PDB file of C-alpha atoms and ligand atoms in Angstrom:
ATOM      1  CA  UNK A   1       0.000   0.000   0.000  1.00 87.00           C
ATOM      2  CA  UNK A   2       1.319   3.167  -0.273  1.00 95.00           C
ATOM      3  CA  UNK A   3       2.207   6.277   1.914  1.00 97.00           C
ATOM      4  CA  UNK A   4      -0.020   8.956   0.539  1.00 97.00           C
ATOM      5  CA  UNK A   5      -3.088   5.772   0.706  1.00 97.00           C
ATOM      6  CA  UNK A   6      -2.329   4.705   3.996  1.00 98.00           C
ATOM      7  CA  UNK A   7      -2.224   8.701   5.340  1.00 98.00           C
ATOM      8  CA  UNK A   8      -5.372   9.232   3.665  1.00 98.00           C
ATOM      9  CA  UNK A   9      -6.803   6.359   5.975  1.00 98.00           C
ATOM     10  CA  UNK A  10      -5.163   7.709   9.072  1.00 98.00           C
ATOM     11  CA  UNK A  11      -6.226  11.238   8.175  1.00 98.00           C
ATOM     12  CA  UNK A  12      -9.950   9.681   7.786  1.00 98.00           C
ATOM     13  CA  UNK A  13      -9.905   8.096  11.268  1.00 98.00           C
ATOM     14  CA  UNK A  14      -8.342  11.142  12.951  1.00 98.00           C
ATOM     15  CA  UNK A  15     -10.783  13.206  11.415  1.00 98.00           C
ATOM     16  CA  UNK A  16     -13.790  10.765  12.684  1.00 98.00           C
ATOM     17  CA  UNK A  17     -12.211  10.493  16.007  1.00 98.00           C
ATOM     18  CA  UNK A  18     -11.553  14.548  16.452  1.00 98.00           C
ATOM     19  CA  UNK A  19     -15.477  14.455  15.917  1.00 97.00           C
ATOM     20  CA  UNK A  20     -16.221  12.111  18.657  1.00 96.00           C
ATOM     21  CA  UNK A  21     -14.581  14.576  20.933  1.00 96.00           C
ATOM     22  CA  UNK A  22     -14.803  17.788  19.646  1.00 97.00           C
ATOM     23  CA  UNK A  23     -11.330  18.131  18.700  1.00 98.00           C
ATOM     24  CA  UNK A  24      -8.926  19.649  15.767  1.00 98.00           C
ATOM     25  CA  UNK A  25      -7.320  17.739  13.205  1.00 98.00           C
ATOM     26  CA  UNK A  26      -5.425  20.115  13.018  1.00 97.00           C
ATOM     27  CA  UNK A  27      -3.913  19.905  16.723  1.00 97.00           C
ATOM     28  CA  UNK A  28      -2.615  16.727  16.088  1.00 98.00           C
ATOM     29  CA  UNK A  29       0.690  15.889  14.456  1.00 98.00           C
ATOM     30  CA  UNK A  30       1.264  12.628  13.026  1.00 98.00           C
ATOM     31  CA  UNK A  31       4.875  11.577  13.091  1.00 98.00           C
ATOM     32  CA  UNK A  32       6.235   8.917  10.411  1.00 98.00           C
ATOM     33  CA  UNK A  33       8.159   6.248  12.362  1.00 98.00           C
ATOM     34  CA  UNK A  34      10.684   4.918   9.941  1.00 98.00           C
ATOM     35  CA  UNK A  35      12.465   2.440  11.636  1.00 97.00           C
ATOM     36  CA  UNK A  36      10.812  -0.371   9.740  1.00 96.00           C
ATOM     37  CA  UNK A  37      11.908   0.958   6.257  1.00 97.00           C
ATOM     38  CA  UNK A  38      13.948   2.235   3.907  1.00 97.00           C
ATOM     39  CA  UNK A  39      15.225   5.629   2.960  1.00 97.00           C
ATOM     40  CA  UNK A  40      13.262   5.182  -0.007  1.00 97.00           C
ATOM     41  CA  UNK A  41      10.036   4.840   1.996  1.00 97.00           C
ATOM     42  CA  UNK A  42      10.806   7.076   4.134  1.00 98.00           C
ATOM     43  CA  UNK A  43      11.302   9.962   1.060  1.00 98.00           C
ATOM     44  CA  UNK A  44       7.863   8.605   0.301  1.00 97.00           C
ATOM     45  CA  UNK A  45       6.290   9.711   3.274  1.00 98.00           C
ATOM     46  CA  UNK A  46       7.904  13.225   2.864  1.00 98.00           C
ATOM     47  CA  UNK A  47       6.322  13.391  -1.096  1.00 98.00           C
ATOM     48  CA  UNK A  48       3.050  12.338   0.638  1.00 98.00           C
ATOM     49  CA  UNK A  49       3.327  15.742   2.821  1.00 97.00           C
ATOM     50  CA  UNK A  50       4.594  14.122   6.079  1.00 98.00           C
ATOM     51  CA  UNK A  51       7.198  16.420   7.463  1.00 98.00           C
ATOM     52  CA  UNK A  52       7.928  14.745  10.822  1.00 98.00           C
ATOM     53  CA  UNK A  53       9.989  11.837  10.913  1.00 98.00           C
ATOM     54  CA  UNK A  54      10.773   9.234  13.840  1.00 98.00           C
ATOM     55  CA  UNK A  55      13.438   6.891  14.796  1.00 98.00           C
ATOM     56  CA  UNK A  56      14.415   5.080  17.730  1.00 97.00           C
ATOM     57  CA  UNK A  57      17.695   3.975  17.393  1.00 97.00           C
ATOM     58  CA  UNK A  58      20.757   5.952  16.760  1.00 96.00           C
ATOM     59  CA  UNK A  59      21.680   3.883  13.287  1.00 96.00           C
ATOM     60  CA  UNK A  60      18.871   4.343  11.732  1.00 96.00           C
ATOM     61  CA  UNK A  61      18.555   8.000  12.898  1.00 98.00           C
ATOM     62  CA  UNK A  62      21.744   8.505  11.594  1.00 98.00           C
ATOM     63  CA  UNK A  63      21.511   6.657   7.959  1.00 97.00           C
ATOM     64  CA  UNK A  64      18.024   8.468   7.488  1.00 98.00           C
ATOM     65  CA  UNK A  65      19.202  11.521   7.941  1.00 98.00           C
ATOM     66  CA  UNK A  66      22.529  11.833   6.666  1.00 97.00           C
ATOM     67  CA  UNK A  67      20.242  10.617   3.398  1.00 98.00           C
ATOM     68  CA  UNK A  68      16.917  13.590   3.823  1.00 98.00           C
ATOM     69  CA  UNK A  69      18.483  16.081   6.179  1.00 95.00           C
ATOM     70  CA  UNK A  70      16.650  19.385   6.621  1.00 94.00           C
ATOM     71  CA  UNK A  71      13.702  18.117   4.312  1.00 95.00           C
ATOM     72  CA  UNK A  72      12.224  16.531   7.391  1.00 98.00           C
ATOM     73  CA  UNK A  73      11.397  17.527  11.060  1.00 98.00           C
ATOM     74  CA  UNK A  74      13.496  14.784  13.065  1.00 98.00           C
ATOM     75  CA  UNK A  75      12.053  12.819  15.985  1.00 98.00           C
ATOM     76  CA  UNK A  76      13.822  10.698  18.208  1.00 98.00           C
ATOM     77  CA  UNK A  77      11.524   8.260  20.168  1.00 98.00           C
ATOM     78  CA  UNK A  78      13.376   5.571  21.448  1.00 97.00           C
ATOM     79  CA  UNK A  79      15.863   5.451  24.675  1.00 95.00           C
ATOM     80  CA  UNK A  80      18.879   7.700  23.865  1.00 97.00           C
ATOM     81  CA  UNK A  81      22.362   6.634  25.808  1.00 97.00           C
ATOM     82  CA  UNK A  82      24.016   9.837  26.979  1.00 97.00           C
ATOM     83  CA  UNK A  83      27.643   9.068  25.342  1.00 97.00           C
ATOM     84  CA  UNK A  84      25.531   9.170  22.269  1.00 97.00           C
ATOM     85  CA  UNK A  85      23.585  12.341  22.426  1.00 98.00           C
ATOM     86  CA  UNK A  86      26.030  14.867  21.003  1.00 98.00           C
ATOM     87  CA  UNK A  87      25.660  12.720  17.821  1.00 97.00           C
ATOM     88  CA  UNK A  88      22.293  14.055  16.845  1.00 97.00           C
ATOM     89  CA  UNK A  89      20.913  16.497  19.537  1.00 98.00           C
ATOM     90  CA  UNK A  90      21.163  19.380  17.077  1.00 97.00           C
ATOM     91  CA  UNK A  91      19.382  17.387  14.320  1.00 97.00           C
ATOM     92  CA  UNK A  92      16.717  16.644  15.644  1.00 98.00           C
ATOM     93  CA  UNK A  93      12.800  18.814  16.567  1.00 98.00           C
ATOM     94  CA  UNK A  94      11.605  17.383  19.905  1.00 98.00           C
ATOM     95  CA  UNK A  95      13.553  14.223  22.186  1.00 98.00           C
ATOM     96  CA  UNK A  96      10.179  12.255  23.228  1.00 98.00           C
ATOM     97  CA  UNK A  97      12.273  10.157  25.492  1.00 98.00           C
ATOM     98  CA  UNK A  98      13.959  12.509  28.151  1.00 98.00           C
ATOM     99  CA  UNK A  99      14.010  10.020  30.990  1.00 98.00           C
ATOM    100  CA  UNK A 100      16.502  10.636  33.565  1.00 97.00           C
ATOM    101  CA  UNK A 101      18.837  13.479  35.141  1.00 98.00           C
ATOM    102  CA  UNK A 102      22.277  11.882  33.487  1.00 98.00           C
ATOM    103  CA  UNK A 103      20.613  12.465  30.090  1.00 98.00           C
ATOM    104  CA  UNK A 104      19.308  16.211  30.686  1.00 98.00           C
ATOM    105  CA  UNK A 105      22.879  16.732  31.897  1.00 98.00           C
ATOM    106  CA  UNK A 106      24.371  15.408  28.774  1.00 98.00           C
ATOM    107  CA  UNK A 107      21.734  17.318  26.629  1.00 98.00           C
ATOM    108  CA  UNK A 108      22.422  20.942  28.957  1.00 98.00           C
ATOM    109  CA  UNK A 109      26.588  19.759  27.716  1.00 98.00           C
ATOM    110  CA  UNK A 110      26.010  18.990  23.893  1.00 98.00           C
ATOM    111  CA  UNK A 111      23.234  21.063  22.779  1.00 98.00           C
ATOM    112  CA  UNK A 112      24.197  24.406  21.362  1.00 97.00           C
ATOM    113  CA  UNK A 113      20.213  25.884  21.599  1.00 97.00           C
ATOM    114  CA  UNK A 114      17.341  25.099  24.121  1.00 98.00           C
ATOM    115  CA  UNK A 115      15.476  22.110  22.927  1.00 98.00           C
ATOM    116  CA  UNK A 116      11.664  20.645  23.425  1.00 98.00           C
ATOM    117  CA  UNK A 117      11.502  17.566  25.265  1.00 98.00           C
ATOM    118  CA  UNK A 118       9.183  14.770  26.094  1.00 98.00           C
ATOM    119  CA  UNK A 119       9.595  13.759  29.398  1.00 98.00           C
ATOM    120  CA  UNK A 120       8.704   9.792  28.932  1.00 98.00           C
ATOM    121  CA  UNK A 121       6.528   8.360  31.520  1.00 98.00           C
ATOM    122  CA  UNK A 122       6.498   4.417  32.320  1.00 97.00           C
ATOM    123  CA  UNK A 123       2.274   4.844  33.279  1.00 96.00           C
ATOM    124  CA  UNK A 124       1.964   1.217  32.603  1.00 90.00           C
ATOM    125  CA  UNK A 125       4.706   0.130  35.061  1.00 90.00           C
ATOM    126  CA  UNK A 126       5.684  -2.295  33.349  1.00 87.00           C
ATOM    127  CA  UNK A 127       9.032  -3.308  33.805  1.00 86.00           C
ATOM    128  CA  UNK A 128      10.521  -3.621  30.024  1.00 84.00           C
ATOM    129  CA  UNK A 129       9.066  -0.009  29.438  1.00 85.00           C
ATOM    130  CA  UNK A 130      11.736   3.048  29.699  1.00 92.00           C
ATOM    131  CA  UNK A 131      10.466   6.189  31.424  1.00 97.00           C
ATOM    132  CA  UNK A 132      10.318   7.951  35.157  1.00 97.00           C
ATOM    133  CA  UNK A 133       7.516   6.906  36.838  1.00 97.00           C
ATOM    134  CA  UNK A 134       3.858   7.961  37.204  1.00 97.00           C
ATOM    135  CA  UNK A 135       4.812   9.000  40.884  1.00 97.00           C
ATOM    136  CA  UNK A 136       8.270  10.645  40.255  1.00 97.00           C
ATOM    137  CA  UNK A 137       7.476  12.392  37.150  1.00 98.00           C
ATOM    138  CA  UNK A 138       6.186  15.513  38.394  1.00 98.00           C
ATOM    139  CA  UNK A 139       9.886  15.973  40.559  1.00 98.00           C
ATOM    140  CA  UNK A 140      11.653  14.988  37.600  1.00 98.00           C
ATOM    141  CA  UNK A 141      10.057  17.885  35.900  1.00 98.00           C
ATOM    142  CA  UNK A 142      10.478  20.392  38.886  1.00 98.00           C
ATOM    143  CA  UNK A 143      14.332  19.586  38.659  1.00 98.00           C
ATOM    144  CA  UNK A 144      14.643  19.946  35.066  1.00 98.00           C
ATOM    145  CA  UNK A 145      14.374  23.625  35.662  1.00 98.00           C
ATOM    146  CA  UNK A 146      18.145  23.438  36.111  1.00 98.00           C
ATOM    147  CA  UNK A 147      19.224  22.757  32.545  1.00 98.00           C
ATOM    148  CA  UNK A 148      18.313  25.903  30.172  1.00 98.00           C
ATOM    149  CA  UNK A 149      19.204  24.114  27.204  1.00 98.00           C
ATOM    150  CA  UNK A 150      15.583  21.857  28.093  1.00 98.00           C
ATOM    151  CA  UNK A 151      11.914  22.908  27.096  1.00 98.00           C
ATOM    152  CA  UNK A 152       9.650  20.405  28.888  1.00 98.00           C
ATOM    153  CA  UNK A 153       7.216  20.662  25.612  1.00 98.00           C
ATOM    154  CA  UNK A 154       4.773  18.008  26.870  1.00 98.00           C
ATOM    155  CA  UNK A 155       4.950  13.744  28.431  1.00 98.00           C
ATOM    156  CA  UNK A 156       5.265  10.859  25.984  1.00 98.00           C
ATOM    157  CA  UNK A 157       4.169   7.051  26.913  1.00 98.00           C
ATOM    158  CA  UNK A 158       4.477   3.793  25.444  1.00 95.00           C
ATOM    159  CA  UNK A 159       1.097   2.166  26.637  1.00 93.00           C
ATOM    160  CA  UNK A 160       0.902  -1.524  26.839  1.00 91.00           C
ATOM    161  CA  UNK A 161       0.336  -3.910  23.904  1.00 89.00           C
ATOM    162  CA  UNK A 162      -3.476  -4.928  25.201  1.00 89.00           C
ATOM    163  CA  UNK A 163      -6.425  -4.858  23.506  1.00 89.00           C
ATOM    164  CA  UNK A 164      -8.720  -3.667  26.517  1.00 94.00           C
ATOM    165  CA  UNK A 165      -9.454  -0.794  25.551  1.00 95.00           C
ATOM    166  CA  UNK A 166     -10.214   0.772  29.096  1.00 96.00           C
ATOM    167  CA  UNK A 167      -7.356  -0.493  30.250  1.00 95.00           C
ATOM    168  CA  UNK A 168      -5.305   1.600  27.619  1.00 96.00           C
ATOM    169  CA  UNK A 169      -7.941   4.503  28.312  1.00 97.00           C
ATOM    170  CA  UNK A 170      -6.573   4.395  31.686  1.00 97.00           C
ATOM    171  CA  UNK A 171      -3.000   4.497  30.788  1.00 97.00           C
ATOM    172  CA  UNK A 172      -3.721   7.548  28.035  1.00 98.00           C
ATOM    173  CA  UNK A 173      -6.039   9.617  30.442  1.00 98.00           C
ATOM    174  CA  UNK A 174      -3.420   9.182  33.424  1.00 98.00           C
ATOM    175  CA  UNK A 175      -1.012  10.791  31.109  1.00 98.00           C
ATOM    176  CA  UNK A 176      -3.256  13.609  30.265  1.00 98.00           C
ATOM    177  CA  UNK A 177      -3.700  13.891  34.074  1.00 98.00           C
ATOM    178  CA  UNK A 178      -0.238  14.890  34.721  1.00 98.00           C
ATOM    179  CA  UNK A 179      -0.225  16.867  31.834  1.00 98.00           C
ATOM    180  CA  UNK A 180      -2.884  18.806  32.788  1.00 98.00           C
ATOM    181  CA  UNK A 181      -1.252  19.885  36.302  1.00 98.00           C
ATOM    182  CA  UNK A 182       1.786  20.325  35.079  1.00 98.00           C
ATOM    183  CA  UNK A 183       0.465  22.735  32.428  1.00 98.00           C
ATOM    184  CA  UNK A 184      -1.255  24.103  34.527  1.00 98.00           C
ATOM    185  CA  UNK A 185       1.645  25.184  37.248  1.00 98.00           C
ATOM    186  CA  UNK A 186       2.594  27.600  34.332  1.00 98.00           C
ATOM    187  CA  UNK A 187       6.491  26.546  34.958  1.00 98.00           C
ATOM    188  CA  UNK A 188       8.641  28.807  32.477  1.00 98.00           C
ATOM    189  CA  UNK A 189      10.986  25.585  32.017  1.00 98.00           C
ATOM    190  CA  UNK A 190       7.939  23.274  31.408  1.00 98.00           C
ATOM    191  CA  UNK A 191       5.069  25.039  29.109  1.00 98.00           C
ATOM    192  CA  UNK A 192       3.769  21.164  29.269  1.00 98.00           C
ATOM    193  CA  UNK A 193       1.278  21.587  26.367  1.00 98.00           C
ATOM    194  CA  UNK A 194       1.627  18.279  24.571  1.00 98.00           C
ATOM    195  CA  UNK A 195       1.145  14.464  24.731  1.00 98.00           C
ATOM    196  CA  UNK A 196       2.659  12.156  23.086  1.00 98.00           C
ATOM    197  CA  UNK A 197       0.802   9.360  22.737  1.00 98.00           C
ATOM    198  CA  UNK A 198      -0.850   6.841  20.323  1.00 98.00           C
ATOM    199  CA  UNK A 199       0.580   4.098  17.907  1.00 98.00           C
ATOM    200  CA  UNK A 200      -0.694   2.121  14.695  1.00 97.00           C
ATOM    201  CA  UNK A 201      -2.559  -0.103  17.467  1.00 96.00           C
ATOM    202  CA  UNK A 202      -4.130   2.746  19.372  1.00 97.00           C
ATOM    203  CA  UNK A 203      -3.579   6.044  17.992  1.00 98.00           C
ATOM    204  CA  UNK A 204      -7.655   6.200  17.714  1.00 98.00           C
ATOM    205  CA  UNK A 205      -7.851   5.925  21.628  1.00 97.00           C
ATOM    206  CA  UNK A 206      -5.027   7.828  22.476  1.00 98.00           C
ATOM    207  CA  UNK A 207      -6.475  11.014  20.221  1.00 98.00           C
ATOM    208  CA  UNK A 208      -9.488  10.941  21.896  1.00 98.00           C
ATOM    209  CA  UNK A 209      -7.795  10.878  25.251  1.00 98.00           C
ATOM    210  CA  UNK A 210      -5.882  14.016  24.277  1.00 98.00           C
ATOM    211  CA  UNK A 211      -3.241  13.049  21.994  1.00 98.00           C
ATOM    212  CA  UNK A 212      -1.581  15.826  20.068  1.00 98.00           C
ATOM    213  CA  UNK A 213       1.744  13.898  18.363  1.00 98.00           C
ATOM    214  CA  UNK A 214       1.325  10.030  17.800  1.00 98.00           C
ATOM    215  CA  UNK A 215       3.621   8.274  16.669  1.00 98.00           C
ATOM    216  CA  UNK A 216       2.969   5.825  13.620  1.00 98.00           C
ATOM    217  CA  UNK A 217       5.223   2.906  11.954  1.00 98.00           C
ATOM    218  CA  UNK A 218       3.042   0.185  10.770  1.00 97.00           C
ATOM    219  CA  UNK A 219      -0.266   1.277   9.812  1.00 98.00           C
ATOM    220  CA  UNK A 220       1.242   4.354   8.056  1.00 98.00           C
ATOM    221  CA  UNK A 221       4.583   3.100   6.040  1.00 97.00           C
ATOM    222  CA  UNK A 222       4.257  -0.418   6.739  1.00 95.00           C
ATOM    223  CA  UNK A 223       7.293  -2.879   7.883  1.00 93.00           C
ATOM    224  CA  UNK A 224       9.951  -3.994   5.718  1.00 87.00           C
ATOM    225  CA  UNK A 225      12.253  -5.947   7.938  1.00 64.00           C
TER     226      UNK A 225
HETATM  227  C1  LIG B 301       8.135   1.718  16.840  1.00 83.46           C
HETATM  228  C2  LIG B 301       7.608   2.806  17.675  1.00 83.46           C
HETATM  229  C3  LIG B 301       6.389   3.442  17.331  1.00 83.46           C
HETATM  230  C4  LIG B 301       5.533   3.060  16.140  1.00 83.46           C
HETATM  231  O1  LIG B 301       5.072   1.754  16.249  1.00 83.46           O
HETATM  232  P1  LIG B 301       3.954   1.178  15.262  1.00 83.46           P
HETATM  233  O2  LIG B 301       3.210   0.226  16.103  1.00 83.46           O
HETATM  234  O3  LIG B 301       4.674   0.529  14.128  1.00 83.46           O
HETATM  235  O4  LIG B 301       3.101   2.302  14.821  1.00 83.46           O
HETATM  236  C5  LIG B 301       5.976   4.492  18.141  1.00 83.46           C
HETATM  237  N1  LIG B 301       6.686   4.894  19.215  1.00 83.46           N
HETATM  238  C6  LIG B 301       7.845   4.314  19.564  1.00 83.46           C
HETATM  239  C7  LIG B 301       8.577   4.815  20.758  1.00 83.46           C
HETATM  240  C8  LIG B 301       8.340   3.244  18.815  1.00 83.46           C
HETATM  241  O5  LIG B 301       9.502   2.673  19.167  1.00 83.46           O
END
């Protein structure tokens, strides 16, 4: 299938789902996670008039954009290792997957201009899942305030791979929870606007539980590997 069908889908269930809770399409930004394809595809999903792009890992971050460059917005979503952040921090938009006080430290070091941050949040608990969690998260945030070089933009999750769907309401809505108080503290360090949340699996939920980035692979350029 290709891009431009497969974002004419998506853009067909966001639309339906903005209705069902009086929402903007417009306030949400879908992200194209690449990690499953090629450059090639990848250039596809920029022709189709995707202009953010995510990857998790630093290799393919690195061959996708040494390839596209400043054609796309870059995304990194997946856990970043500190020795390796001066490799891309100044390529890329937003970091969805700020998750500890060794990494903001290495990000305050490398970065040459104040960046927007996720601050990733392990809601689920489970224990493969990266992130701070549900209980620290609003600390972690508080201390953040010491590294200029960090805009807390908004909270990113990973929900769990379950098909109750109240279950991953639960999950989604928590998140908007501590969004919501955060945001609403008015920190200058942590404008807290944004969620990101929602994946090929549950990007439908997630937008209707306040969703403004998701983050889709699958459903949007497929898998080749
Ligand atoms: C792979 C990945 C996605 C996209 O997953 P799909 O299910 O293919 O849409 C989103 N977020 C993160 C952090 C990922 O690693």
């Amino acid at each position: 299938m290709s891009v431009e069908r497969n974002l004419a889908d998506i853009q067909q269930n966001i639309r339906q789902a903005c209705e069902s809770c009086d929402r903007s399409p417009e306030d949400i930004s879908i992200i194209a996670v690449t990690k499953y394809v090629s450059i090639e595809r990848a250039k596809e999903a920029l022709e189709a008039g995707i202009k953010d792009l995510g990857e998790n890992r630093m290799k393919g971050f690195l061959d996708k954009f040494e390839a596209i460059g400043g054609d796309a917005d870059w995304h990194f979503i997946g856990s970043l290792q500190s020795r390796k952040v001066k490799d891309i921090i100044d390529h890329i938009h937003m970091l969805h997957s700020l998750d500890r006080k060794s990494l903001a430290k290495e990000i305050q070091k490398r970065a040459s201009k104040k960046i927007e941050c996720f601050v990733q949040v392990n809601v689920s608990g489970e224990e493969s899942k990266h992130g701070v969690a549900l209980d620290d998260a609003e600390a972690f945030i508080e201390a953040l305030e010491a590294y200029d070089r960090i805009e807390v933009a908004g909270l990113m999750t990973m929900a769990p791979h379950i098909d109750d769907e109240e279950e991953l309401r639960g999950v989604f809505r928590k998140l908007r929870a501590l969004r919501d108080k955060v945001r609403d503290r008015s920190l200058p360090h942590a404008p807290c606007k944004y969620l990101s949340m929602g994946m090929s699996n549950d990007y439908v939920i997630a937008i209707e539980e306040g969703a403004t980035h998701i983050r889709i692979g699958t459903a949007l350029v497929g898998q080749e590997s």
